[in-house]
Tab-separated table of N, CA and C in Angstrom:
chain	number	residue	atom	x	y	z
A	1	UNK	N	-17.711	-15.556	190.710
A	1	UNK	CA	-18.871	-16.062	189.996
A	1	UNK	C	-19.827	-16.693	190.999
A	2	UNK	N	-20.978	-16.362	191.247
A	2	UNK	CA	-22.313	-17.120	191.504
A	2	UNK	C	-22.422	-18.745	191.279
A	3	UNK	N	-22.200	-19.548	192.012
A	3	UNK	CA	-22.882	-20.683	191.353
A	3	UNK	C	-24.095	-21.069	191.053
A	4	UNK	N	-24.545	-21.991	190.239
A	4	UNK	CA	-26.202	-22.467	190.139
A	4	UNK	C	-26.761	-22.956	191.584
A	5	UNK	N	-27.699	-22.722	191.530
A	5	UNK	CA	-28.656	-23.624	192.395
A	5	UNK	C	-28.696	-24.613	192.646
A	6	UNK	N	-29.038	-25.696	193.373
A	6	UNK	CA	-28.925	-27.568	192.976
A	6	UNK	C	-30.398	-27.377	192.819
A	7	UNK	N	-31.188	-28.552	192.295
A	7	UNK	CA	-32.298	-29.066	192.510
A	7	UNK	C	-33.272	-28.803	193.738
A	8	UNK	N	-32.430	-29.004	194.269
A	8	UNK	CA	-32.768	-29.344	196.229
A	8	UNK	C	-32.807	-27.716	196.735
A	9	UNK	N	-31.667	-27.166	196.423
A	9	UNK	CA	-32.271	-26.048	196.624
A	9	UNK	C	-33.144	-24.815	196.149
A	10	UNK	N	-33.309	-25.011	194.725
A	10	UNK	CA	-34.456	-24.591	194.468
A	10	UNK	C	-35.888	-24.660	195.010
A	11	UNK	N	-35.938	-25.976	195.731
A	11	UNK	CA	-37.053	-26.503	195.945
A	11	UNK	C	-37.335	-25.649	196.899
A	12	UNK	N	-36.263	-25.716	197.560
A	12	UNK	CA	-36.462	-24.686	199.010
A	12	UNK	C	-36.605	-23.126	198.660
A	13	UNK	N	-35.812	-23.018	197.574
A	13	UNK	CA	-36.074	-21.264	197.606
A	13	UNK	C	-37.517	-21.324	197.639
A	14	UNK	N	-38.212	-21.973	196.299
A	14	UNK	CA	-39.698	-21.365	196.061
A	14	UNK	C	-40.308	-22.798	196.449
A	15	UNK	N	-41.241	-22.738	197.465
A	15	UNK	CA	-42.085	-23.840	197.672
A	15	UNK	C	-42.960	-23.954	196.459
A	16	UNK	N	-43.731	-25.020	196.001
A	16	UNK	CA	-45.341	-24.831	194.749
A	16	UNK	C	-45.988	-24.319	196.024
A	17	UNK	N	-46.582	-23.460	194.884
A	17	UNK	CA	-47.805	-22.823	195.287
A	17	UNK	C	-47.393	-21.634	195.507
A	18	UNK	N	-46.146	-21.334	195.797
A	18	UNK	CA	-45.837	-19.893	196.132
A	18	UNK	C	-45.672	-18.752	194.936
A	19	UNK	N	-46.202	-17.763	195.190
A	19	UNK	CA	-46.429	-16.765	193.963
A	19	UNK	C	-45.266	-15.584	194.437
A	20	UNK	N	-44.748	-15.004	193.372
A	20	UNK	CA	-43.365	-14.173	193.616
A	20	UNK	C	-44.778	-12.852	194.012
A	21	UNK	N	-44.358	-12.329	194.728
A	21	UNK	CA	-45.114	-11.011	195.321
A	21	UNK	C	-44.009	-9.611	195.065
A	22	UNK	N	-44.870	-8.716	194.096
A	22	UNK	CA	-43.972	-7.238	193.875
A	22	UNK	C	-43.465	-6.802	195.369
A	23	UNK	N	-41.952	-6.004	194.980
A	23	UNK	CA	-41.384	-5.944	195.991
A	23	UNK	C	-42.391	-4.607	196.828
A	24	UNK	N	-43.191	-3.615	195.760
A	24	UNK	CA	-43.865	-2.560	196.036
A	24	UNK	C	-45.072	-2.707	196.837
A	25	UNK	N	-45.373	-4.279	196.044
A	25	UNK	CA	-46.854	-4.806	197.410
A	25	UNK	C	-46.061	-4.976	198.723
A	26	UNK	N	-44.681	-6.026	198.743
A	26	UNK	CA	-44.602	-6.125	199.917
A	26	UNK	C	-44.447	-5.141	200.683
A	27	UNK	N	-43.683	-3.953	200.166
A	27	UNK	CA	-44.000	-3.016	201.111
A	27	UNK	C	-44.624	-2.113	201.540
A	28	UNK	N	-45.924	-2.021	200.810
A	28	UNK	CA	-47.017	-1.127	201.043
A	28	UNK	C	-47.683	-2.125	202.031
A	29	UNK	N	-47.791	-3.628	202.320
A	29	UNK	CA	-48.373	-4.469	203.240
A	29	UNK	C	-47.400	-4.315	204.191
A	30	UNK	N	-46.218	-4.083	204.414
A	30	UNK	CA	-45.517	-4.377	205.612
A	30	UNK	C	-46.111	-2.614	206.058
A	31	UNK	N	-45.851	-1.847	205.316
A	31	UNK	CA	-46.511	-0.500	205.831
A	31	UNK	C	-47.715	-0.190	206.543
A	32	UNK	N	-48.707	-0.814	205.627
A	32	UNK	CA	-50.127	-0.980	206.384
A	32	UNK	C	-50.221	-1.877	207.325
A	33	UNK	N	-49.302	-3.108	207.453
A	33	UNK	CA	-49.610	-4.300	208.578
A	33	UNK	C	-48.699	-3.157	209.705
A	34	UNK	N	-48.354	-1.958	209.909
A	34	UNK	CA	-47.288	-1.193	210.760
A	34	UNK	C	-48.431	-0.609	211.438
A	35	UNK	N	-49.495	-0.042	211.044
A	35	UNK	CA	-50.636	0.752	210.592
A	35	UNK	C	-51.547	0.309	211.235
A	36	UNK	N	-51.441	-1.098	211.093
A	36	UNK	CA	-52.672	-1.863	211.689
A	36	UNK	C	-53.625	-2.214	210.707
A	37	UNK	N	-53.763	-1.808	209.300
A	37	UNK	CA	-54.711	-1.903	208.620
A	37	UNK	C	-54.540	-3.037	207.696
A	38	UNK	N	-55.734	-3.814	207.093
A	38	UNK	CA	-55.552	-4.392	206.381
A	38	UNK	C	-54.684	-4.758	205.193
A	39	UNK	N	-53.894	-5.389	204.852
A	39	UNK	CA	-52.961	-5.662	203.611
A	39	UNK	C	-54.154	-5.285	202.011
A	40	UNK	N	-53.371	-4.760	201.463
A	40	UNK	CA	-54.159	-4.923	200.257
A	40	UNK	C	-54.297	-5.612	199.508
A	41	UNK	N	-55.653	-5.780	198.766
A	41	UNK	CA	-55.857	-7.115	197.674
A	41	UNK	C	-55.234	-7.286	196.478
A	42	UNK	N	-55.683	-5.957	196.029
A	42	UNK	CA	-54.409	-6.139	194.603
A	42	UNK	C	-53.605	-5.162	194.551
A	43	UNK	N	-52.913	-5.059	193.555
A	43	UNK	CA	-51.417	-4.116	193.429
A	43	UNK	C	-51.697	-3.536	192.138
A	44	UNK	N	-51.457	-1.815	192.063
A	44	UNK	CA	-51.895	-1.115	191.071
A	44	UNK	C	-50.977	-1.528	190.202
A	45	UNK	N	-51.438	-1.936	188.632
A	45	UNK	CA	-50.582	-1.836	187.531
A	45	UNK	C	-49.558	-1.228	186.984
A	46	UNK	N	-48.380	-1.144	186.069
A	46	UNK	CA	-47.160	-0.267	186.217
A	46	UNK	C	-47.401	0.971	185.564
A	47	UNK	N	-48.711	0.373	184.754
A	47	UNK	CA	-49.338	1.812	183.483
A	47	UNK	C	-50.106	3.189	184.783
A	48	UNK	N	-50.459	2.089	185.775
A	48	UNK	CA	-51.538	2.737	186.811
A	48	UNK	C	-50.524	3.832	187.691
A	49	UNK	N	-49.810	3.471	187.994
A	49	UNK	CA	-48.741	3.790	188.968
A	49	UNK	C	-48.918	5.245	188.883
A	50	UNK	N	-49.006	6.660	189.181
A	50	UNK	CA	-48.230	7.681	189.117
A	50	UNK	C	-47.493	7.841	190.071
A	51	UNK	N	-46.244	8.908	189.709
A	51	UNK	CA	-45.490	9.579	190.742
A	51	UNK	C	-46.242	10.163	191.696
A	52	UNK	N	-45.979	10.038	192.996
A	52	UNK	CA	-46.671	11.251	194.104
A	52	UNK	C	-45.630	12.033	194.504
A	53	UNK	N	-46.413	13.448	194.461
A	53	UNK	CA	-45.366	14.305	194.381
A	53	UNK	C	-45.848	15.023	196.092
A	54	UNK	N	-44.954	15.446	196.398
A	54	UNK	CA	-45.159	15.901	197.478
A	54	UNK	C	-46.125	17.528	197.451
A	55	UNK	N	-46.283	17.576	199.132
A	55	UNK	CA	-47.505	18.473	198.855
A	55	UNK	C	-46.428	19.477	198.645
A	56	UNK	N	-47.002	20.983	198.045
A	56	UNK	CA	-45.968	22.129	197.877
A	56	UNK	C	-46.009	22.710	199.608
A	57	UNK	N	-44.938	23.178	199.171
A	57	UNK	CA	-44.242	23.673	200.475
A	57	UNK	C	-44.935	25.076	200.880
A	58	UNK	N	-45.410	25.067	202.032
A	58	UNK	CA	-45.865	26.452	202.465
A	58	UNK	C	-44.997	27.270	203.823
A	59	UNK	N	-44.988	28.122	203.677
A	59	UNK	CA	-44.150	29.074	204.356
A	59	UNK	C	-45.243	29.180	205.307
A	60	UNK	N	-45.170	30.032	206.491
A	60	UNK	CA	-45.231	30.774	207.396
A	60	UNK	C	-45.710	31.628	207.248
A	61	UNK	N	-47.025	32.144	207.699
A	61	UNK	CA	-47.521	33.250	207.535
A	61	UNK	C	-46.150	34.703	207.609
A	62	UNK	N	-46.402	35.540	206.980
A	62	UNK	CA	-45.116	36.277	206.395
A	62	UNK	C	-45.186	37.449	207.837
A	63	UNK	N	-45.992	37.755	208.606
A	63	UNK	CA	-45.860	38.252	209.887
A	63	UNK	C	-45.720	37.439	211.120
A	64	UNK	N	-46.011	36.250	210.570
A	64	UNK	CA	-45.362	35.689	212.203
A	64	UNK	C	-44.233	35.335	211.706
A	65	UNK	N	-42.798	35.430	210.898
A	65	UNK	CA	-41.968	34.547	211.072
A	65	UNK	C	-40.976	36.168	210.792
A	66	UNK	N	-40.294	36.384	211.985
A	66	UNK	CA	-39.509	37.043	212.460
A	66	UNK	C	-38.715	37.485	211.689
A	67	UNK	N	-38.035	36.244	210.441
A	67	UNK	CA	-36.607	36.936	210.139
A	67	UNK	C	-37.104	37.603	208.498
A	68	UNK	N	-38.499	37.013	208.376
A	68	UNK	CA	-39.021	37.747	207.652
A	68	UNK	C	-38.984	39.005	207.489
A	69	UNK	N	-40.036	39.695	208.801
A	69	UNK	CA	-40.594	40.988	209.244
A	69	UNK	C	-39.163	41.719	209.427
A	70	UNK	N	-38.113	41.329	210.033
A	70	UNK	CA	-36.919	41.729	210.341
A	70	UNK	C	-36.347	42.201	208.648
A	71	UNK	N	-36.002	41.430	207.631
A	71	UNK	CA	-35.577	41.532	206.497
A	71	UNK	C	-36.430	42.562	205.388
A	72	UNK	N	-37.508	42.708	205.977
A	72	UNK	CA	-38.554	43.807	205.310
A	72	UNK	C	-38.362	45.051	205.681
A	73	UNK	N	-38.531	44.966	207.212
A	73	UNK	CA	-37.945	46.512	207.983
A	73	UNK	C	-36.540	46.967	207.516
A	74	UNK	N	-35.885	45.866	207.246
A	74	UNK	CA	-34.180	46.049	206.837
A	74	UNK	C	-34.372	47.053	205.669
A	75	UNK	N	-35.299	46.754	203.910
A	75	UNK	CA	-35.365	46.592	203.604
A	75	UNK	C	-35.514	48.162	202.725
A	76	UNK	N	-36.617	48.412	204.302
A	76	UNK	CA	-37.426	49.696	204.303
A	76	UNK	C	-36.837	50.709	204.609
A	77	UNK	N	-35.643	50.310	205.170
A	77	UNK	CA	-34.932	51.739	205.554
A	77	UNK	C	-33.121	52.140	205.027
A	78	UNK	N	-33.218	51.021	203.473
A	78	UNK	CA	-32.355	51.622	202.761
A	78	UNK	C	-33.212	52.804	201.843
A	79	UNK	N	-32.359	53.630	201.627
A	79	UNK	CA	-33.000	55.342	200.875
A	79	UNK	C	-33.307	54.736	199.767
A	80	UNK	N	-34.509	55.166	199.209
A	80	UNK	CA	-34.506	55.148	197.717
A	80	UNK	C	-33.771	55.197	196.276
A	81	UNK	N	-33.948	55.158	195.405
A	81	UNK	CA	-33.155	55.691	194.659
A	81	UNK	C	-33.444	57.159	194.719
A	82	UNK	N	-32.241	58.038	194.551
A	82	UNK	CA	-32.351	59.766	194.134
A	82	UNK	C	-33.032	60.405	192.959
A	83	UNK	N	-32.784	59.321	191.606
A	83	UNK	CA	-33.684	60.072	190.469
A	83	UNK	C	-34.165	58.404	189.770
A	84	UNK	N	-34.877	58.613	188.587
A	84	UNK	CA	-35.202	57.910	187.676
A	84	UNK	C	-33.627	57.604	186.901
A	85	UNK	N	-32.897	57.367	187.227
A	85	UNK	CA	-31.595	57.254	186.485
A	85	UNK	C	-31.594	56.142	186.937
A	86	UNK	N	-30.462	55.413	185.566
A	86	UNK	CA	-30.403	53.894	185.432
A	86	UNK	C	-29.269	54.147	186.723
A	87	UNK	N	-28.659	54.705	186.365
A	87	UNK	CA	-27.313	54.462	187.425
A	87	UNK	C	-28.135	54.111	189.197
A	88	UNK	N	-28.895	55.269	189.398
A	88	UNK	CA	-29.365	55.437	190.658
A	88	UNK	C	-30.364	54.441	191.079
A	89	UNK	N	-31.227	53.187	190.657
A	89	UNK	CA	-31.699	52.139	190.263
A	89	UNK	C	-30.666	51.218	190.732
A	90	UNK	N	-29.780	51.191	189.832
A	90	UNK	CA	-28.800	50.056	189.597
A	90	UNK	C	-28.345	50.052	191.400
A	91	UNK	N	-28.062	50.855	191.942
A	91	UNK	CA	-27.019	51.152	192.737
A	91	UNK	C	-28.068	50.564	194.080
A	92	UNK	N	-29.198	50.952	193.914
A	92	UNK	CA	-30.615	50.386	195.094
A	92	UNK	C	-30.403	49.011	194.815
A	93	UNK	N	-30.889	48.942	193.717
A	93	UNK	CA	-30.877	47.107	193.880
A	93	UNK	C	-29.540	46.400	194.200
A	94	UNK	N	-28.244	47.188	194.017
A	94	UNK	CA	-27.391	46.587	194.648
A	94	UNK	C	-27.096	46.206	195.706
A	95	UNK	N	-27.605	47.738	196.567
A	95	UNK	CA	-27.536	48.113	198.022
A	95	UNK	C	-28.387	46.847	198.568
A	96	UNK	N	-30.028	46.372	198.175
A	96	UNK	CA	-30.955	45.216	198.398
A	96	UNK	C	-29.987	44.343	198.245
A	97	UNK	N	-29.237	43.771	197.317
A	97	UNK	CA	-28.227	42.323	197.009
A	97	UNK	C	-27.266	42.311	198.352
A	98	UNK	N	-26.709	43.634	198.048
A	98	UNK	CA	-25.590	43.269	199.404
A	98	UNK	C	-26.614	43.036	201.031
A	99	UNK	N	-27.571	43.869	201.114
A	99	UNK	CA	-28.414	43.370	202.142
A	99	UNK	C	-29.196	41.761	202.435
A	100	UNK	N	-29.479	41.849	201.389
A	100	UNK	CA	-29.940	40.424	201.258
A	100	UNK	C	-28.606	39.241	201.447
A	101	UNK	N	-27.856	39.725	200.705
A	101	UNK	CA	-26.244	38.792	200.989
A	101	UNK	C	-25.804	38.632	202.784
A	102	UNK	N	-25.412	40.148	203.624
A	102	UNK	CA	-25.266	40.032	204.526
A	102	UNK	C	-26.000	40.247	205.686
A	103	UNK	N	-27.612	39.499	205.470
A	103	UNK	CA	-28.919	39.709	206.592
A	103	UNK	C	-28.586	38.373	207.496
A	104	UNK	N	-28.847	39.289	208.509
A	104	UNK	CA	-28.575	38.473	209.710
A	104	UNK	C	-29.619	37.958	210.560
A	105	UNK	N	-29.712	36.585	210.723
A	105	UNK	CA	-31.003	36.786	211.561
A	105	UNK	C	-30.863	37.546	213.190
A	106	UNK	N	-31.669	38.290	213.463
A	106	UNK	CA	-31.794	39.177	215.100
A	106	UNK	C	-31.646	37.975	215.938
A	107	UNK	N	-32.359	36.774	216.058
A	107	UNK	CA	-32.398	36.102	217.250
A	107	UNK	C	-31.059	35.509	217.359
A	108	UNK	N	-30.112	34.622	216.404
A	108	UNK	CA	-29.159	33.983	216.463
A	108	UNK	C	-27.669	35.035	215.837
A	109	UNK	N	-27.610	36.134	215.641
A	109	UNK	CA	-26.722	36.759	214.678
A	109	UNK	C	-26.027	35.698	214.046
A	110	UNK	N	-26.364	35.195	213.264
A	110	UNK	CA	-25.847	34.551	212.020
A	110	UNK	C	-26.625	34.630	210.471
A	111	UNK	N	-25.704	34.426	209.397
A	111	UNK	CA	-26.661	34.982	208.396
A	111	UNK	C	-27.650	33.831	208.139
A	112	UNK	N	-28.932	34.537	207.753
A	112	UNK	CA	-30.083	34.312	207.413
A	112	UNK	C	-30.369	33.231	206.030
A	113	UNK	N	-30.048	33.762	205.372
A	113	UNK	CA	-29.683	33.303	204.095
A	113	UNK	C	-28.420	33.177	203.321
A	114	UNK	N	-28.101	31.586	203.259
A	114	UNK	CA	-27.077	30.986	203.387
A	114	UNK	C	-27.011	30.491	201.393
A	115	UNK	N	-28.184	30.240	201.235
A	115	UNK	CA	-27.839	29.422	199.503
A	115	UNK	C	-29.275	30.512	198.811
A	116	UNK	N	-28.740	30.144	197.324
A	116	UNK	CA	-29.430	30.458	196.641
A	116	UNK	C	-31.268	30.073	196.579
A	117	UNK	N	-31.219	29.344	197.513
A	117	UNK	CA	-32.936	28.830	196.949
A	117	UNK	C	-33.169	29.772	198.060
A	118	UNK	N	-32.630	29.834	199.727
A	118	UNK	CA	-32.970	30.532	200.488
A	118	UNK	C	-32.719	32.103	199.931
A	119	UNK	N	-32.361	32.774	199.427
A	119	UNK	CA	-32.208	34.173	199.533
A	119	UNK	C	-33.025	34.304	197.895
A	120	UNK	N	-33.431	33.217	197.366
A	120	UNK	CA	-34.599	33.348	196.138
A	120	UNK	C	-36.423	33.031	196.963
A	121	UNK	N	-36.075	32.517	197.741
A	121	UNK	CA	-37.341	32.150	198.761
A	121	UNK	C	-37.957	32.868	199.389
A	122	UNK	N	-36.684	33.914	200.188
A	122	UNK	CA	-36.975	35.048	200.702
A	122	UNK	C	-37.832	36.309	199.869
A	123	UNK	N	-36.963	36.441	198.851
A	123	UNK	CA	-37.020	37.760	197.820
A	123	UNK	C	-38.264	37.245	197.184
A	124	UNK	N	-38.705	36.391	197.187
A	124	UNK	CA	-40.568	36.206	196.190
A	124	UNK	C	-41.320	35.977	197.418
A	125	UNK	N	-41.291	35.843	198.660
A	125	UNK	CA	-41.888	36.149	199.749
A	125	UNK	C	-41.875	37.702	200.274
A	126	UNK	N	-40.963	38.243	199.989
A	126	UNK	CA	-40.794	40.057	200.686
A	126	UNK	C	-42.035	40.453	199.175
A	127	UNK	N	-41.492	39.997	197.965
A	127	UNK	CA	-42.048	40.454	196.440
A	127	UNK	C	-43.708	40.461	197.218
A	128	UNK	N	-44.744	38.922	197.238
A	128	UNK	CA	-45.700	39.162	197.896
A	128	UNK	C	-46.010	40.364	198.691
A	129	UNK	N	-45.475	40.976	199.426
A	129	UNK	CA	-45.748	41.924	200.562
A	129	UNK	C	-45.607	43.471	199.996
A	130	UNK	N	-45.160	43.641	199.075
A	130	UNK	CA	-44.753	45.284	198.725
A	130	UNK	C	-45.578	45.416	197.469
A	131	UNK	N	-46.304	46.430	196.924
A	131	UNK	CA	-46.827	47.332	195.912
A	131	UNK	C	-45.336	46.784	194.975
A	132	UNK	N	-46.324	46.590	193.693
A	132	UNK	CA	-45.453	46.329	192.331
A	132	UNK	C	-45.129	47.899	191.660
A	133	UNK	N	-45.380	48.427	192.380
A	133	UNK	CA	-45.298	50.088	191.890
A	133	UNK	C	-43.964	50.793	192.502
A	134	UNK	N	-43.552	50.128	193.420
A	134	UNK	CA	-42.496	50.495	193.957
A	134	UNK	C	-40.978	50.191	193.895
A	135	UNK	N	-40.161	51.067	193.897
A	135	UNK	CA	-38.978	51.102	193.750
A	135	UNK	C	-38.636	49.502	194.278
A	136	UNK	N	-38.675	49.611	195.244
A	136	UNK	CA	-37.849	47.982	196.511
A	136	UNK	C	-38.382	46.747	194.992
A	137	UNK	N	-39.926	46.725	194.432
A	137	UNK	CA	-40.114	46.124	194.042
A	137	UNK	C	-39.208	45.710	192.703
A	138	UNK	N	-39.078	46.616	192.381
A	138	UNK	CA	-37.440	46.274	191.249
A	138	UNK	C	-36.380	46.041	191.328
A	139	UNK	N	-36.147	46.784	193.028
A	139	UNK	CA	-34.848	46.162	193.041
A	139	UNK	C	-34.794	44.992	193.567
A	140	UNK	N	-36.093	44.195	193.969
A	140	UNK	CA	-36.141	43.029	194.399
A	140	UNK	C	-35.847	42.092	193.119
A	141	UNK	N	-36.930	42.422	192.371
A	141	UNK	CA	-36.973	41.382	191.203
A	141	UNK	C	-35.478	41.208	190.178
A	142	UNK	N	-34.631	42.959	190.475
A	142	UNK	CA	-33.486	42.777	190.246
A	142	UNK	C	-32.246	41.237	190.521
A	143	UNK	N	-32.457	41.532	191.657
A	143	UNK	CA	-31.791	40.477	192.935
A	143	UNK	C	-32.379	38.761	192.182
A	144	UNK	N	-33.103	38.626	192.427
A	144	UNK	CA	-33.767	37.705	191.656
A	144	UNK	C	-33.565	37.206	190.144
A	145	UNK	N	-33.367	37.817	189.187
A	145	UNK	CA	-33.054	37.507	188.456
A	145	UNK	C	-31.289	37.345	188.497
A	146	UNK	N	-30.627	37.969	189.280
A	146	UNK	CA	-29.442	37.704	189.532
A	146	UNK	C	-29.173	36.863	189.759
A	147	UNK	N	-29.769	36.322	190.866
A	147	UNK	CA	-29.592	35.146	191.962
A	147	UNK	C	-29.816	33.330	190.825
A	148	UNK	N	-30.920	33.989	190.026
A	148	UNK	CA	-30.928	32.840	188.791
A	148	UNK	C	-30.213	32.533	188.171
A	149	UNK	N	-29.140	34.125	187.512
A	149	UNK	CA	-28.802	33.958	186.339
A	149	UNK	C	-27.314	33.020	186.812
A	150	UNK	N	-26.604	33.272	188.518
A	150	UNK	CA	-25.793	32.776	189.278
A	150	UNK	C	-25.727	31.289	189.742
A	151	UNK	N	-27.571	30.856	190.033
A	151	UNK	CA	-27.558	29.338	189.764
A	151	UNK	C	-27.289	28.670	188.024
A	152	UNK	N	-27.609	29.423	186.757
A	152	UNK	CA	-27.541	28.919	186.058
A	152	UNK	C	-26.427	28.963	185.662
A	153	UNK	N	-25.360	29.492	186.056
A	153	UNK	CA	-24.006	29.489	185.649
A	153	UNK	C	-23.080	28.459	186.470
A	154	UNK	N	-24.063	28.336	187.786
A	154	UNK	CA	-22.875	27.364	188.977
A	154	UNK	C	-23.656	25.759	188.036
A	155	UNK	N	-24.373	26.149	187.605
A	155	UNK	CA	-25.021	24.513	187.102
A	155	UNK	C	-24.361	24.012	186.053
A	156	UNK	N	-24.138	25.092	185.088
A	156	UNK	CA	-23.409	24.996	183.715
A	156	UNK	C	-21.764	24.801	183.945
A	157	UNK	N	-21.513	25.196	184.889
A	157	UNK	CA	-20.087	25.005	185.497
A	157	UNK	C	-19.518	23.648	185.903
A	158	UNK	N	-20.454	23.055	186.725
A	158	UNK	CA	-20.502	21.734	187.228
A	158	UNK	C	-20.465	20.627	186.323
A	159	UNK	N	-21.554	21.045	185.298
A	159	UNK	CA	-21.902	19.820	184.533
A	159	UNK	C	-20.787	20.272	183.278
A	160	UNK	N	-20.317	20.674	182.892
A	160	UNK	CA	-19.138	21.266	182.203
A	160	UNK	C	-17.687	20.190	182.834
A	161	UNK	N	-17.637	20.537	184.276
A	161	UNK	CA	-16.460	20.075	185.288
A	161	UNK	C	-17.176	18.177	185.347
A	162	UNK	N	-18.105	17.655	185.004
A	162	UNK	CA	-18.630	16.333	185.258
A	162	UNK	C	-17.995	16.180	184.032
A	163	UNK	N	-18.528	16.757	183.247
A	163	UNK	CA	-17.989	15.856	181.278
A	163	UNK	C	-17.050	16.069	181.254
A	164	UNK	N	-15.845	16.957	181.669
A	164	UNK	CA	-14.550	17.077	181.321
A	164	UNK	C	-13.658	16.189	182.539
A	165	UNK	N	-14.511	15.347	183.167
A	165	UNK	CA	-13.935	14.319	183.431
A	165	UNK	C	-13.616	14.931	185.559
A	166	UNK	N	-14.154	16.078	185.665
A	166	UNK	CA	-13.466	16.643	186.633
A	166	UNK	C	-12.926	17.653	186.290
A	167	UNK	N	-12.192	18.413	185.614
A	167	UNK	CA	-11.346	19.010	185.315
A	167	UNK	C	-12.181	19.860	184.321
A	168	UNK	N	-12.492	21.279	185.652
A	168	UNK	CA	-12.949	22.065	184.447
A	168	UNK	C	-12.270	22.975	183.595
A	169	UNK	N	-12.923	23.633	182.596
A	169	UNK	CA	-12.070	24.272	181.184
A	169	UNK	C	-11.132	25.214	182.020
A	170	UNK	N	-11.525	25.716	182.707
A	170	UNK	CA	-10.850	27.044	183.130
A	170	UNK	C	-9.007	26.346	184.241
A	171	UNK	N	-8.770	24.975	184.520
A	171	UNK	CA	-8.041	24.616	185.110
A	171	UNK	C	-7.257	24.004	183.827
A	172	UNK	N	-7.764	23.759	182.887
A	172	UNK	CA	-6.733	23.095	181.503
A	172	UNK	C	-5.443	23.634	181.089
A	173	UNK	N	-5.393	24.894	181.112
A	173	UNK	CA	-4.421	25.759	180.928
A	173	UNK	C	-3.005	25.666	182.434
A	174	UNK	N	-3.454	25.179	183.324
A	174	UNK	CA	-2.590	25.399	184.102
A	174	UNK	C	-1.617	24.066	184.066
């Protein structure tokens, strides 16, 4: 347990005259006194406040960044599909998944794309670069919707394995 304060030391915590200062002023003044710039006069309200969100993320121009141009050429020289058949479709965009799964970057031979945001990052960056008319382009968007439907299942899995305490459904039985 905490004890109380005495008298005496209250006095000392807060001198009169002293005003409790938001912990958010103090540190936007210790920031700007870092800065060199003046402390500020007043402190925006809590209604005032918004979130700042960071700026969006920009890539790399899509020809200067190597493992890009590398993963496109990759990309370009699996065969087409043979006919308009679902089967022969299916089997391209697979061929793209397993490529995309085991792309390596040229400079370091190690793979390229390691998680799902990276090999979803990639595939709507290659998407930019190719005619929507084209085969690659489906089997890209294929891949992609895969790659989603795989985060939304590892998410549903997790939070499944959080409420069941740890112990997800599929380990109950054992």
């Amino acid at each position: 347990m905490i004890p109380s304060l005495t008298p005496s030391a209250m006095g000392r915590a807060a001198a009169p005259g002293d005003d409790l200062i938001p912990l958010q002023q103090r540190l936007l003044a210790a920031a700007q006194d870092a800065d060199g710039a003046a402390p500020p006069t007043e402190t925006p309200e809590a209604d005032d406040a918004k979130p700042v969100e960071p700026p969006p993320h920009q890539w790399p121009d899509f020809q200067s960044d190597p493992v890009a141009v590398a993963f496109l050429a990759a990309l370009r020289q699996l065969s087409p599909p043979a006919s308009d058949s679902q089967e022969d479709k299916q089997r391209y965009a697979d061929a793209v998944g397993k490529l995309l799964g085991g792309f390596k970057d040229p400079a370091t031979d190690k793979l390229a794309f390691t998680t799902l945001k990276q090999k979803n990052d990639m595939i709507q960056r290659t998407l930019e670069q190719i005619d929507s008319a084209s085969p690659l382009h489906t089997a890209l968007m294929t891949s992609l919707v895969g790659n989603i439907g795989v985060a939304g299942m590892m998410q549903q899995w997790m939070q499944d394995a959080i409420m069941s305490g740890g112990v997800p459904k599929e380990m109950e039985d054992w």
